[in-house]
PDB file of C-alpha atoms in Angstrom:
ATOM      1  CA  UNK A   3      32.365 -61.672 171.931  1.00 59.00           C
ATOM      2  CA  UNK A   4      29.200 -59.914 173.207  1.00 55.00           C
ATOM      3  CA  UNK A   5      28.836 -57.874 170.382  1.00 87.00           C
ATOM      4  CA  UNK A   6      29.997 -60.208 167.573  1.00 94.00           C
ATOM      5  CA  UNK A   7      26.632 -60.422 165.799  1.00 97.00           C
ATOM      6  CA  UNK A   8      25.092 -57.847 163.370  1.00 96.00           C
ATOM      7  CA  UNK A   9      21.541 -56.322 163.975  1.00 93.00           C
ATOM      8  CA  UNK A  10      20.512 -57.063 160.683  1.00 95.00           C
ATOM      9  CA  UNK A  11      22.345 -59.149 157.938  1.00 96.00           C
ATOM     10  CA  UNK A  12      25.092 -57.703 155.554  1.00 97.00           C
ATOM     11  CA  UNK A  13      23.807 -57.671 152.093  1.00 96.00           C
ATOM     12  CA  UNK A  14      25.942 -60.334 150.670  1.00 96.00           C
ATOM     13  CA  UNK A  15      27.421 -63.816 151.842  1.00 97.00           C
ATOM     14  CA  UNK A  16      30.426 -62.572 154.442  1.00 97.00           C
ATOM     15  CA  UNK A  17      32.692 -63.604 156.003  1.00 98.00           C
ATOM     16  CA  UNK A  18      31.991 -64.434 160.091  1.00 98.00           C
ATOM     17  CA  UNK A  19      28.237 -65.325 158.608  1.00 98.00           C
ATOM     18  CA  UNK A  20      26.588 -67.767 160.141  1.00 98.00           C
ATOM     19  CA  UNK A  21      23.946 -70.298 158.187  1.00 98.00           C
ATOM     20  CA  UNK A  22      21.830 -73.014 159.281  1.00 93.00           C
ATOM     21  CA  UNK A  23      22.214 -75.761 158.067  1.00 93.00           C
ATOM     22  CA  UNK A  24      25.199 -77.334 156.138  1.00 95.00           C
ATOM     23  CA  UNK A  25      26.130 -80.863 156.027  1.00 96.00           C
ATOM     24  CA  UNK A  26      29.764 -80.987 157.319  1.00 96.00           C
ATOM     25  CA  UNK A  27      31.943 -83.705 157.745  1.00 96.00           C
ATOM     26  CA  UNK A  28      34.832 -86.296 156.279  1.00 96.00           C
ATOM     27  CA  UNK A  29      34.918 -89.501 154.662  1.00 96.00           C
ATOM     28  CA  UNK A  30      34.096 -92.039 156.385  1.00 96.00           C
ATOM     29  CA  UNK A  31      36.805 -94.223 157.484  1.00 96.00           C
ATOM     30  CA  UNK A  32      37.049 -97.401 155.934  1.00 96.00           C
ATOM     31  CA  UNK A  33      37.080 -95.105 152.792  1.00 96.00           C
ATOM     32  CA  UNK A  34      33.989 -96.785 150.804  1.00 97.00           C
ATOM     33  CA  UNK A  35      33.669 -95.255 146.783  1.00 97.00           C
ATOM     34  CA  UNK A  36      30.481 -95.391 145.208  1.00 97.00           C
ATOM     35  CA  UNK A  37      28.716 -95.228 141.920  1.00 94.00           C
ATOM     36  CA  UNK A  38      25.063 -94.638 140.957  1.00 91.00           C
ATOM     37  CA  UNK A  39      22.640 -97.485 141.322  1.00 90.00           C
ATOM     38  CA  UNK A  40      19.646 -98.294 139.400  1.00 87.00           C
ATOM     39  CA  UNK A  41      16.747 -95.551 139.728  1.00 85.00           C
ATOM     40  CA  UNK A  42      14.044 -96.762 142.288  1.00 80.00           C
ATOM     41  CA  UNK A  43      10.745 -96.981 142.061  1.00 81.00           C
ATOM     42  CA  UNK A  44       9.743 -92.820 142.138  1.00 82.00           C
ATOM     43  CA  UNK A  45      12.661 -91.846 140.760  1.00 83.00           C
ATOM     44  CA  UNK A  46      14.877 -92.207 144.122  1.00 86.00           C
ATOM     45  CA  UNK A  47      18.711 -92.727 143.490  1.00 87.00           C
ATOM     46  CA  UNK A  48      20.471 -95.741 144.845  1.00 91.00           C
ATOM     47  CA  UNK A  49      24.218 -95.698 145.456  1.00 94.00           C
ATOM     48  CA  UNK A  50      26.437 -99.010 145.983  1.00 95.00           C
ATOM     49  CA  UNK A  51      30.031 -99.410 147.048  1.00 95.00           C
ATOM     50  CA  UNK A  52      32.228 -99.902 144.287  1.00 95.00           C
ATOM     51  CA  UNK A  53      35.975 -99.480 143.595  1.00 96.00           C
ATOM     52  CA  UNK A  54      36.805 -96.016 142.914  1.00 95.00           C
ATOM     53  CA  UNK A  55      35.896 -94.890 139.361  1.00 91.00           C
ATOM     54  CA  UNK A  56      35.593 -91.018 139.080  1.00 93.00           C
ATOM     55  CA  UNK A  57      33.851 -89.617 136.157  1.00 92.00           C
ATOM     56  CA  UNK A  58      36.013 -87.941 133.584  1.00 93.00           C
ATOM     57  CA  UNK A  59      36.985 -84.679 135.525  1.00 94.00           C
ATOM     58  CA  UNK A  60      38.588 -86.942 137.919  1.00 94.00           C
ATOM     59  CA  UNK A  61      35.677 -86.585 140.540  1.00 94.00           C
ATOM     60  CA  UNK A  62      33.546 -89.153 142.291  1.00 96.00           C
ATOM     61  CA  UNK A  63      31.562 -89.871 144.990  1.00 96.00           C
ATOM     62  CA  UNK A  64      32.311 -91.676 148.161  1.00 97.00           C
ATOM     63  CA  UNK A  65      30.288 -92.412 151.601  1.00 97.00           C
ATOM     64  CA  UNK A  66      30.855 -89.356 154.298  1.00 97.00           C
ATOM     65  CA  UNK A  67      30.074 -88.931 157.598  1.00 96.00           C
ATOM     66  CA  UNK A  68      29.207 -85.955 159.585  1.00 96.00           C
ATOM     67  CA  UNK A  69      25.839 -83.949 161.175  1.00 95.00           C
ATOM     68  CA  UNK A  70      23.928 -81.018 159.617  1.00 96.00           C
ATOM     69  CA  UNK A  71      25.009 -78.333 161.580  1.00 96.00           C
ATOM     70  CA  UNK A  72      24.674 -74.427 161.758  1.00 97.00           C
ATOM     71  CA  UNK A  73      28.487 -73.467 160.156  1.00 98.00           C
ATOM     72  CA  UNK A  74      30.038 -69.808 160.584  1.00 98.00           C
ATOM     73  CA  UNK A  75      32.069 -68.623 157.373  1.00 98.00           C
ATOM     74  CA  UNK A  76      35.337 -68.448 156.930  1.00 98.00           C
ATOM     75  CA  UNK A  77      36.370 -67.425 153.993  1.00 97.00           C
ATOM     76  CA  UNK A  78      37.408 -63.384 153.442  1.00 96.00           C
ATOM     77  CA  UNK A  79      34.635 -61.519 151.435  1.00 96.00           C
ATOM     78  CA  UNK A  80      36.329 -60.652 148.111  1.00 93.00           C
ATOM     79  CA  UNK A  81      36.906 -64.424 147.877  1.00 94.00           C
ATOM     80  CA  UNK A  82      33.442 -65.325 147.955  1.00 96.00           C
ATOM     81  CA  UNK A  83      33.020 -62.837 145.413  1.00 94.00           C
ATOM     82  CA  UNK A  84      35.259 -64.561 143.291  1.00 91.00           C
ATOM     83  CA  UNK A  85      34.264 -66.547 140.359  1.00 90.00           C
ATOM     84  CA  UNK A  86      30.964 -64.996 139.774  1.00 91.00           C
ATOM     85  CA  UNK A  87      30.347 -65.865 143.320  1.00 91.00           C
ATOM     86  CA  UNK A  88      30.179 -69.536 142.378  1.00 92.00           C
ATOM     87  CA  UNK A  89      33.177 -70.581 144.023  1.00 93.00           C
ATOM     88  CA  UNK A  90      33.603 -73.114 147.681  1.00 95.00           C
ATOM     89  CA  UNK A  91      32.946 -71.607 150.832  1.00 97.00           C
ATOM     90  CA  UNK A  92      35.373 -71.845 153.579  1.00 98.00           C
ATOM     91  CA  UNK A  93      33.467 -72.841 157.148  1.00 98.00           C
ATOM     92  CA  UNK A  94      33.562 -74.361 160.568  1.00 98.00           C
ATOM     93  CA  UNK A  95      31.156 -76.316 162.344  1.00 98.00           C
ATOM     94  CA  UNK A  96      29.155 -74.720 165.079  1.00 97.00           C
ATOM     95  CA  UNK A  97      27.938 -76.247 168.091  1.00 97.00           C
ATOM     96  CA  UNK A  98      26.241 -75.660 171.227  1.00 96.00           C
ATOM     97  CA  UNK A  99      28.308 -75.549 174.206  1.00 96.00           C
ATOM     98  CA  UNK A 100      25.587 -77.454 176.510  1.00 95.00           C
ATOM     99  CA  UNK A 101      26.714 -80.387 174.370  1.00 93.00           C
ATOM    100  CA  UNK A 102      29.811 -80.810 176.183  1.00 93.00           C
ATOM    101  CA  UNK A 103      29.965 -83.218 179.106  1.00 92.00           C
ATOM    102  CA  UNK A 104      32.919 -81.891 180.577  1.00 92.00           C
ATOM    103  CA  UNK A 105      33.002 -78.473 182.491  1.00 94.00           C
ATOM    104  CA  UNK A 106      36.480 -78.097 181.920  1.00 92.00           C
ATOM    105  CA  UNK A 107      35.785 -78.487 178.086  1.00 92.00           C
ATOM    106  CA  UNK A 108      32.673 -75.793 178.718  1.00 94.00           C
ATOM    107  CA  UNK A 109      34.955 -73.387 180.934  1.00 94.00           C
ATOM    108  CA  UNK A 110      37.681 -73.914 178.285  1.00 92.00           C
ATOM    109  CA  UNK A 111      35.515 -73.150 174.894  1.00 95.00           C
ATOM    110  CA  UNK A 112      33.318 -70.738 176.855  1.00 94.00           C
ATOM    111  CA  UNK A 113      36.311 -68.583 178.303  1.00 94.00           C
ATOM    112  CA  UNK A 114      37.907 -68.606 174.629  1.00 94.00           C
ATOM    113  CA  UNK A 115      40.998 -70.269 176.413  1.00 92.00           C
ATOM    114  CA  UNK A 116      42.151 -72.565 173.698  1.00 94.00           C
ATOM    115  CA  UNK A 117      42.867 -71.452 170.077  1.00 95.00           C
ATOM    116  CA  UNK A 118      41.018 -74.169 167.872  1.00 97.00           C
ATOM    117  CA  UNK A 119      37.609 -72.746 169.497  1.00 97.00           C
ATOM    118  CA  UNK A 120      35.751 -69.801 168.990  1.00 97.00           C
ATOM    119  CA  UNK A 121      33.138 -69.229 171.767  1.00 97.00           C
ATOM    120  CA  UNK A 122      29.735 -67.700 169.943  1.00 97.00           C
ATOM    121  CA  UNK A 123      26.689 -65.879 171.890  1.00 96.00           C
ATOM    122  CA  UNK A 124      23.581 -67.235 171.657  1.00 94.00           C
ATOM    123  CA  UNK A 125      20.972 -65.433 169.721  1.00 94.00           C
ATOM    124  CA  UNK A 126      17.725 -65.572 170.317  1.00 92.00           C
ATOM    125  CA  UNK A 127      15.629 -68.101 168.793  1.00 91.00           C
ATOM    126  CA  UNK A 128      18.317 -68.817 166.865  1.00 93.00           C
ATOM    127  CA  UNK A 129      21.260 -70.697 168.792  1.00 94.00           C
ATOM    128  CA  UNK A 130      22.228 -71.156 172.240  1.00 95.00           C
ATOM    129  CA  UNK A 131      25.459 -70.307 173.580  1.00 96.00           C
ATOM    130  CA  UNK A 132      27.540 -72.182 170.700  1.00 97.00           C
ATOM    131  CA  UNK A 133      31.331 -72.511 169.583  1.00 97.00           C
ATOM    132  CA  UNK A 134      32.899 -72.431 166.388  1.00 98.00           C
ATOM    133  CA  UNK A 135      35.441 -75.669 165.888  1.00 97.00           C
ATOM    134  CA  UNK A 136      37.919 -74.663 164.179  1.00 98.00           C
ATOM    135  CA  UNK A 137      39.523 -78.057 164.031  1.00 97.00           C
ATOM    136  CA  UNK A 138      36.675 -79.367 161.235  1.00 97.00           C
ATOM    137  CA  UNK A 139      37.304 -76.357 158.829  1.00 97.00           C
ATOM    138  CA  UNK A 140      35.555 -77.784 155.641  1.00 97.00           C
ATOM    139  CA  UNK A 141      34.928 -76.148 152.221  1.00 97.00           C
ATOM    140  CA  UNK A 142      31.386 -76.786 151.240  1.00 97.00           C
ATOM    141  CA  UNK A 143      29.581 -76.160 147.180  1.00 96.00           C
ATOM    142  CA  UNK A 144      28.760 -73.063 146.727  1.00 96.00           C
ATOM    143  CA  UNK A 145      24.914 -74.279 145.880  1.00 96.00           C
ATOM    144  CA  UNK A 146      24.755 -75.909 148.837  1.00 96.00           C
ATOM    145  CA  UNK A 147      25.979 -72.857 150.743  1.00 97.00           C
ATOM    146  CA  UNK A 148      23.102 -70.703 148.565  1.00 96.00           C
ATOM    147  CA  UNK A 149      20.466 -73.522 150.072  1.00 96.00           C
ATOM    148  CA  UNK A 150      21.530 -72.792 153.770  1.00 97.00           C
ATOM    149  CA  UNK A 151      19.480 -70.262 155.527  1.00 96.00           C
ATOM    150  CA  UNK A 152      21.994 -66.991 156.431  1.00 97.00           C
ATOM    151  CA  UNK A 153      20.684 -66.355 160.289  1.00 97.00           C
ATOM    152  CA  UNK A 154      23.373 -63.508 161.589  1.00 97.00           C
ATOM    153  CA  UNK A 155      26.253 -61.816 160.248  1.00 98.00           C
ATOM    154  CA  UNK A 156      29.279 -60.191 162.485  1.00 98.00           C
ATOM    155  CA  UNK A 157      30.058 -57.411 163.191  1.00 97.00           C
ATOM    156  CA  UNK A 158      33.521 -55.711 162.009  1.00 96.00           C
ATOM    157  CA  UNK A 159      34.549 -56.246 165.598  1.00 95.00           C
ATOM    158  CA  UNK A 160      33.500 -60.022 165.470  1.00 96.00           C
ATOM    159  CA  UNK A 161      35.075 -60.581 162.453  1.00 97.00           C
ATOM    160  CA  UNK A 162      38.329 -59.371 163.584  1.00 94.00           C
ATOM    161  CA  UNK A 163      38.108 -61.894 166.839  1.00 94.00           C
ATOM    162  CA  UNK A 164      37.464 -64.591 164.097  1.00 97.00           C
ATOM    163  CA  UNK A 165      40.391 -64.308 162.029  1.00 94.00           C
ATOM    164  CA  UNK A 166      42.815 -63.514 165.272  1.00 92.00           C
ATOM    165  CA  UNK A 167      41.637 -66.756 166.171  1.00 95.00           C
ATOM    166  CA  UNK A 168      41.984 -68.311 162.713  1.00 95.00           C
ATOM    167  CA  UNK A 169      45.856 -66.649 162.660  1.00 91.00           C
ATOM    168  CA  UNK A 170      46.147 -68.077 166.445  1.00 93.00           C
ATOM    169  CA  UNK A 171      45.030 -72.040 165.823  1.00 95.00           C
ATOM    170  CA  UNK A 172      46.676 -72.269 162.457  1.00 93.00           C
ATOM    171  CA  UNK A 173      49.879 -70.207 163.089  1.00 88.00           C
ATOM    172  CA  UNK A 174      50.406 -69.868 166.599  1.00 90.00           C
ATOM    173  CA  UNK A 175      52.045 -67.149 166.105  1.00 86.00           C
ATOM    174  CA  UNK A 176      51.033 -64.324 168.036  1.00 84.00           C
ATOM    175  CA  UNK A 177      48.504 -61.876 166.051  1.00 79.00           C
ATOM    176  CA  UNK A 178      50.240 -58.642 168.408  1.00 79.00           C
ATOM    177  CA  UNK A 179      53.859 -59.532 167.427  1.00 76.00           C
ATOM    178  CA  UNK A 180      52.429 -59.121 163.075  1.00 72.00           C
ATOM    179  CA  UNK A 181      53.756 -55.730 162.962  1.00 61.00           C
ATOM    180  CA  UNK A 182      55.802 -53.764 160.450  1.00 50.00           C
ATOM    181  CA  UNK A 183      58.126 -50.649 160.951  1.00 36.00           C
ATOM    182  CA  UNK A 184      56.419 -46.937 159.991  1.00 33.00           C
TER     183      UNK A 184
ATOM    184  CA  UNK B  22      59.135 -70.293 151.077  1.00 45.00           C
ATOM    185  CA  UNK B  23      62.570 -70.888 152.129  1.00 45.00           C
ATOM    186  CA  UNK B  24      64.142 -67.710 152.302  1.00 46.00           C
ATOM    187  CA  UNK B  25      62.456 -66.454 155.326  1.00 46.00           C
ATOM    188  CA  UNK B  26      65.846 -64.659 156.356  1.00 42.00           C
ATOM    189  CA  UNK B  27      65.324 -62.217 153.421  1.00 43.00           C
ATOM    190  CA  UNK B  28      62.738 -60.757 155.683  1.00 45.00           C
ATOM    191  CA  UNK B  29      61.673 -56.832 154.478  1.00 46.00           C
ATOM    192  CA  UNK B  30      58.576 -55.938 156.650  1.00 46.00           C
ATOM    193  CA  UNK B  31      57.863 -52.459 154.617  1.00 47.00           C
ATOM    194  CA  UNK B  32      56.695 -54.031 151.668  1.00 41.00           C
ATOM    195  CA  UNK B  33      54.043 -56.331 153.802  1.00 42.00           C
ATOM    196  CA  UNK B  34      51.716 -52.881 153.108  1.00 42.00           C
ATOM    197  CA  UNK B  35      51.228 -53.654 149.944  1.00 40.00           C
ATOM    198  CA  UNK B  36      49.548 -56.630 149.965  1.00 38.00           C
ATOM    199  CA  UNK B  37      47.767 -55.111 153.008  1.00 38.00           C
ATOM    200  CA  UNK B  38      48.281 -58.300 155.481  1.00 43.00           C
ATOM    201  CA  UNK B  39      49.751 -55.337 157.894  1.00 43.00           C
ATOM    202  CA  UNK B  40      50.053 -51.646 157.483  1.00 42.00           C
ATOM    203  CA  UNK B  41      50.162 -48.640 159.979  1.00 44.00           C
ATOM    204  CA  UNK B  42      46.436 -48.176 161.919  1.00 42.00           C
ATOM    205  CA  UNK B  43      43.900 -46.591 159.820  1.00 44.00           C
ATOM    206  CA  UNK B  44      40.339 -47.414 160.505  1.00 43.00           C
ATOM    207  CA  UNK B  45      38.552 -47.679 156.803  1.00 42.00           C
ATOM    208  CA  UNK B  46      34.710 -48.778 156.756  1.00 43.00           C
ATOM    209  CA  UNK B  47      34.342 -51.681 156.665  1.00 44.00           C
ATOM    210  CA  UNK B  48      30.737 -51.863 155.132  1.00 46.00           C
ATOM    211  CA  UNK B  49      30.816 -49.149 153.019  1.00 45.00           C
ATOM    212  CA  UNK B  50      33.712 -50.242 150.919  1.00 47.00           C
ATOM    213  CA  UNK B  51      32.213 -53.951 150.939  1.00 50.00           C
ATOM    214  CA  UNK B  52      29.329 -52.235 148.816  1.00 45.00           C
ATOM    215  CA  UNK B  53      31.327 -50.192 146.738  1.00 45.00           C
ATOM    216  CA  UNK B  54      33.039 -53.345 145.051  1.00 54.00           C
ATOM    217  CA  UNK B  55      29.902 -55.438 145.385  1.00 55.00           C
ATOM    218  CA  UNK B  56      27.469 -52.722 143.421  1.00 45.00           C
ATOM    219  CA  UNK B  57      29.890 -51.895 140.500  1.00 42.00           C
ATOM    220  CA  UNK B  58      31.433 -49.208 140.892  1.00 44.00           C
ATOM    221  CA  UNK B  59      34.829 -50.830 140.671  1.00 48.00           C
ATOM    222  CA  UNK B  60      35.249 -49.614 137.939  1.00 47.00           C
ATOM    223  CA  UNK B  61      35.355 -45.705 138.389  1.00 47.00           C
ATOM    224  CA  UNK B  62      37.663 -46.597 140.848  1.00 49.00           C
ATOM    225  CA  UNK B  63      40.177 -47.816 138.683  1.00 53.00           C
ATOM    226  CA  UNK B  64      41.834 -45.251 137.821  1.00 49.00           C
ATOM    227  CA  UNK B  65      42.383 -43.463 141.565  1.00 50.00           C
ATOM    228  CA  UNK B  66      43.448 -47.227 142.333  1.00 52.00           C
ATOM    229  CA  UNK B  67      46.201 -47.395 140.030  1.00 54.00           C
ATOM    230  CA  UNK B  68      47.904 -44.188 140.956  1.00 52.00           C
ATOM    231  CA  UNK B  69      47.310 -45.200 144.703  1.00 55.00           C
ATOM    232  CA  UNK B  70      49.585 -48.519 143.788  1.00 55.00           C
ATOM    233  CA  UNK B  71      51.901 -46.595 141.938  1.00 48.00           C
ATOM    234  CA  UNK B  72      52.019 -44.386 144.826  1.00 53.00           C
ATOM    235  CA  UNK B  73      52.667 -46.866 147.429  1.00 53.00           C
ATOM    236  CA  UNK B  74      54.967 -48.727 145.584  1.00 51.00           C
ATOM    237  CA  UNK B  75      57.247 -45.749 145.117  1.00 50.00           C
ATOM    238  CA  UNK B  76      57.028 -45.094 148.506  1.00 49.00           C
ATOM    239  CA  UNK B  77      57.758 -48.048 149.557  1.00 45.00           C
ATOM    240  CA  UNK B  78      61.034 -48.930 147.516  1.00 45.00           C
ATOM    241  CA  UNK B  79      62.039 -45.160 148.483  1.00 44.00           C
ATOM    242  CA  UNK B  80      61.493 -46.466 152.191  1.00 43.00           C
ATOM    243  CA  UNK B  81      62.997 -49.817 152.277  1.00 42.00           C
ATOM    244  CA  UNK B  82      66.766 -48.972 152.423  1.00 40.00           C
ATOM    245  CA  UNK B  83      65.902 -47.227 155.224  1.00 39.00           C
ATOM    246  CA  UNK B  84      63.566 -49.513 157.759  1.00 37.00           C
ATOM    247  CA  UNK B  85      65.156 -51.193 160.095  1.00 37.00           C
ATOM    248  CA  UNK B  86      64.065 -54.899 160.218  1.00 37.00           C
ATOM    249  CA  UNK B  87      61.520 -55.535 163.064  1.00 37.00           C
ATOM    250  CA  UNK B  88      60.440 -52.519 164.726  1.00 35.00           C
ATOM    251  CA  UNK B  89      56.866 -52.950 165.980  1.00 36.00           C
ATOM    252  CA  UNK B  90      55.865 -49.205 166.421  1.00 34.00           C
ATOM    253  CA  UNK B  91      52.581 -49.734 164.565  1.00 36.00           C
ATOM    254  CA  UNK B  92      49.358 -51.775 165.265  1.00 39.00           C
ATOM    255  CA  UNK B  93      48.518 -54.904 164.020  1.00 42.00           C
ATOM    256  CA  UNK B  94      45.377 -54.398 160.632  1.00 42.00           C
ATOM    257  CA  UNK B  95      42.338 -55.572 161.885  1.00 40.00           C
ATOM    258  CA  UNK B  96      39.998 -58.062 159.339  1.00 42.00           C
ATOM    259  CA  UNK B  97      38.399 -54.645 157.964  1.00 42.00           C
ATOM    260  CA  UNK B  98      42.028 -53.599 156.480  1.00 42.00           C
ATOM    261  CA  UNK B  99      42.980 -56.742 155.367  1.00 45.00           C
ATOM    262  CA  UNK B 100      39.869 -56.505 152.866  1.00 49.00           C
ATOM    263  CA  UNK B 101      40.995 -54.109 151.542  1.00 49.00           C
ATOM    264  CA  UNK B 102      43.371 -54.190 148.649  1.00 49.00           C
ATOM    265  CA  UNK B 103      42.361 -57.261 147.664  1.00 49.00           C
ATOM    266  CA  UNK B 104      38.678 -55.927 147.113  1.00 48.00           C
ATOM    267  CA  UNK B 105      40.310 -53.188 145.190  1.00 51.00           C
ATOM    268  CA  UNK B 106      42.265 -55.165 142.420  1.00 56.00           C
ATOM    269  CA  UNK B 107      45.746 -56.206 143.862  1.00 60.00           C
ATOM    270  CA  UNK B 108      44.987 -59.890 142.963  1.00 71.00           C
ATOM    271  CA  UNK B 109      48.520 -60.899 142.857  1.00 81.00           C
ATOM    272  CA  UNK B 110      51.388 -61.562 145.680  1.00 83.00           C
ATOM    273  CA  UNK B 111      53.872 -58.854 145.390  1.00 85.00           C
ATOM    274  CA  UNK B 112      57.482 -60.341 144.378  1.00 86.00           C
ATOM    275  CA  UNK B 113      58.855 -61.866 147.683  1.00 87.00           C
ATOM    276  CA  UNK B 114      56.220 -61.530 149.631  1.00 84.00           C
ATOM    277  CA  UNK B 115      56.446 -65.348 151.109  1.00 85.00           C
ATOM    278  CA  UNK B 116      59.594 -64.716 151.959  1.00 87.00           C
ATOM    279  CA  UNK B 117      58.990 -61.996 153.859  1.00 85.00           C
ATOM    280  CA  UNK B 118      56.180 -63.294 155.458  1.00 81.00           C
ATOM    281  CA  UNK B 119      57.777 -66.781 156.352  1.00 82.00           C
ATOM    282  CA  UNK B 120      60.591 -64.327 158.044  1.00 84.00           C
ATOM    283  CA  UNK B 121      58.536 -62.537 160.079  1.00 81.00           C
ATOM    284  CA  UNK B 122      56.316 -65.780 161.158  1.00 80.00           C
ATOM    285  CA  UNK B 123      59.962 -67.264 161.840  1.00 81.00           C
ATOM    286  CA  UNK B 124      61.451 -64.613 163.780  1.00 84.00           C
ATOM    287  CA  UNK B 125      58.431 -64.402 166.276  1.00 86.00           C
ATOM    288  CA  UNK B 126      58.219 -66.992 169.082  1.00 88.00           C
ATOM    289  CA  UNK B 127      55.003 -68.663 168.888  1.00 88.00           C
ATOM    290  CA  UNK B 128      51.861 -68.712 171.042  1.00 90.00           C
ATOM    291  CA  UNK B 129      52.636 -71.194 174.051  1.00 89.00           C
ATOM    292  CA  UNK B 130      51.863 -74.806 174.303  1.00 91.00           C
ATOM    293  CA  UNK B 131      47.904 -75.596 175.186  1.00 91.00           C
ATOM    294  CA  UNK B 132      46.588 -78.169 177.241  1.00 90.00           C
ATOM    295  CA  UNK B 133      44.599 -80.111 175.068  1.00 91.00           C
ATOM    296  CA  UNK B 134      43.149 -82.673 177.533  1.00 90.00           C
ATOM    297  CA  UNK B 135      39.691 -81.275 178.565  1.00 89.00           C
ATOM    298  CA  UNK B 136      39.531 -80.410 174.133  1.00 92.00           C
ATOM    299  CA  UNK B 137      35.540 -80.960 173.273  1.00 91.00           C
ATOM    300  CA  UNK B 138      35.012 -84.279 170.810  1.00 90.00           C
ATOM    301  CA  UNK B 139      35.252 -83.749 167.145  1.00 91.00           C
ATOM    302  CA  UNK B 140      31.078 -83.394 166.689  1.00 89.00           C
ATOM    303  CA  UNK B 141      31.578 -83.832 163.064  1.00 87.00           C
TER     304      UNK B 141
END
């Protein structure tokens, strides 16, 4: 993966992007619904738990949990072009390795030795040595994806480790045996 | 999705998923669709499907069912046709697809033990 990042960004949102930062997560488990609460003093928004009543389109809101985190994207270019470029963004979290306690978790994420993580080079100034968790693939709004910062994008050669080791941790089938006859 | 034994590989090139090694750029194509000029392409695109998909049905009788004499597409081929107007799943495809995924023996068990905590 030593040469998985770009010099200089691609012109559009692409795939094997990274962006700093995205709030990523899940509902939080007791599920809790909520609905808007009266407007605080300054024009702040209150929410309280309530039983689940979406608005019309069938969509509500409900308490999540989860970190802002720098993401990588996942989703395949002329996807994100789709929709007037409006659509949900396919990404994973990223994290830095030096979080993990174990050194058989670092040796394991940093040698790429198990499919569900993507091992990332640090860039200066930018991240540290870092993984990609494939295990927490979210979709996140397109507006919030516009209000992330794009840091890096890959290179042709990263983005081809990236969806090997999408096809490996969803699949497991193995991305050498994919072949057709001439 | 469950008629994976009516496996045909050929036809997996049209979609693009896998097709015979040939490097395209990557970068330079991206723009292409990106700045507009999709559509003065149209035209060369639809004789290029027409093209393949002649060749293809010519071809089909003819392939024997998984022979892996060519590489596997890279990220920067898959792009490809989709970027260039095949927006739809070619008639079996899944099938085929579901075949091939079947008829491979999967990547081997992992130890999960030493897996980092979900951070998220």
């Amino acid at each position: 993966m030593a040469d998985c990042w770009e010099g200089v960004l691609k012109p559009d949102l692409s795939q094997g992007d990274l962006l700093s930062v995205v709030l990523v997560g899940t509902a939080a488990a007791p599920q809790t619904a909520l609905k808007r609460g009266s407007t605080k003093k300054g024009g702040g928004e209150s929410w309280d738990s309530s039983p689940w009543k979406p608005e019309g389109n069938g969509i509500g809101h409900f308490l999540g949990k989860g970190r802002n985190v720098a993401v990588i994207v996942l989703s395949q270019d002329c996807e994100i072009d789709k929709h007037d470029g409006k659509g949900p963004v396919l990404v994973a979290p990223v994290h830095p390795v030096s979080l993990l306690q174990s050194p058989e978790a670092r040796e394991a994420v940093t040698n790429r030795k198990r499919y569900p993580f993507l091992p990332l080079p640090h860039i200066e100034g930018v991240i540290e040595d870092s993984y990609a968790d494939l295990r927490c693939i979210t979709y996140i709004d397109r507006e919030l994806i516009n209000a992330a910062e794009r840091k890096k994008s890959m290179t042709a050669a990263g983005v081809d480790d990236l969806v090997k080791q999408i096809i490996a941790f969803i699949t497991h089938v193995p991305f050498e045996k994919l072949v057709v006859p001439s | 999705m469950n008629q994976f034994e009516s496996y045909m590989p050929g036809a997996w090139v049209e979609d693009g998923l896998i097709k015979p090694v040939m490097k395209v750029s990557y970068e330079v194509d991206r723009r292409k669709t990106r700045r507009g000029s999709w559509s003065s392409l149209q035209p060369v695109i639809a004789l290029s499907i027409c093209a393949i998909t002649a060749s293809v049905a010519l071809l089909l009788p003819s392939v024997p069912y998984g022979v892996a004499d060519v590489d596997i597409v890279a990220s920067s081929t898959t792009t490809e046709s989709s970027r260039r107007g095949i927006e739809t799943v070619p008639d079996g495809y899944w099938d085929r697809l579901g075949a091939a995924i079947t008829s491979v023996s999967r990547l081997p068990a992992q130890d999960a033990s030493f897996d980092p905590p979900i951070m998220v």
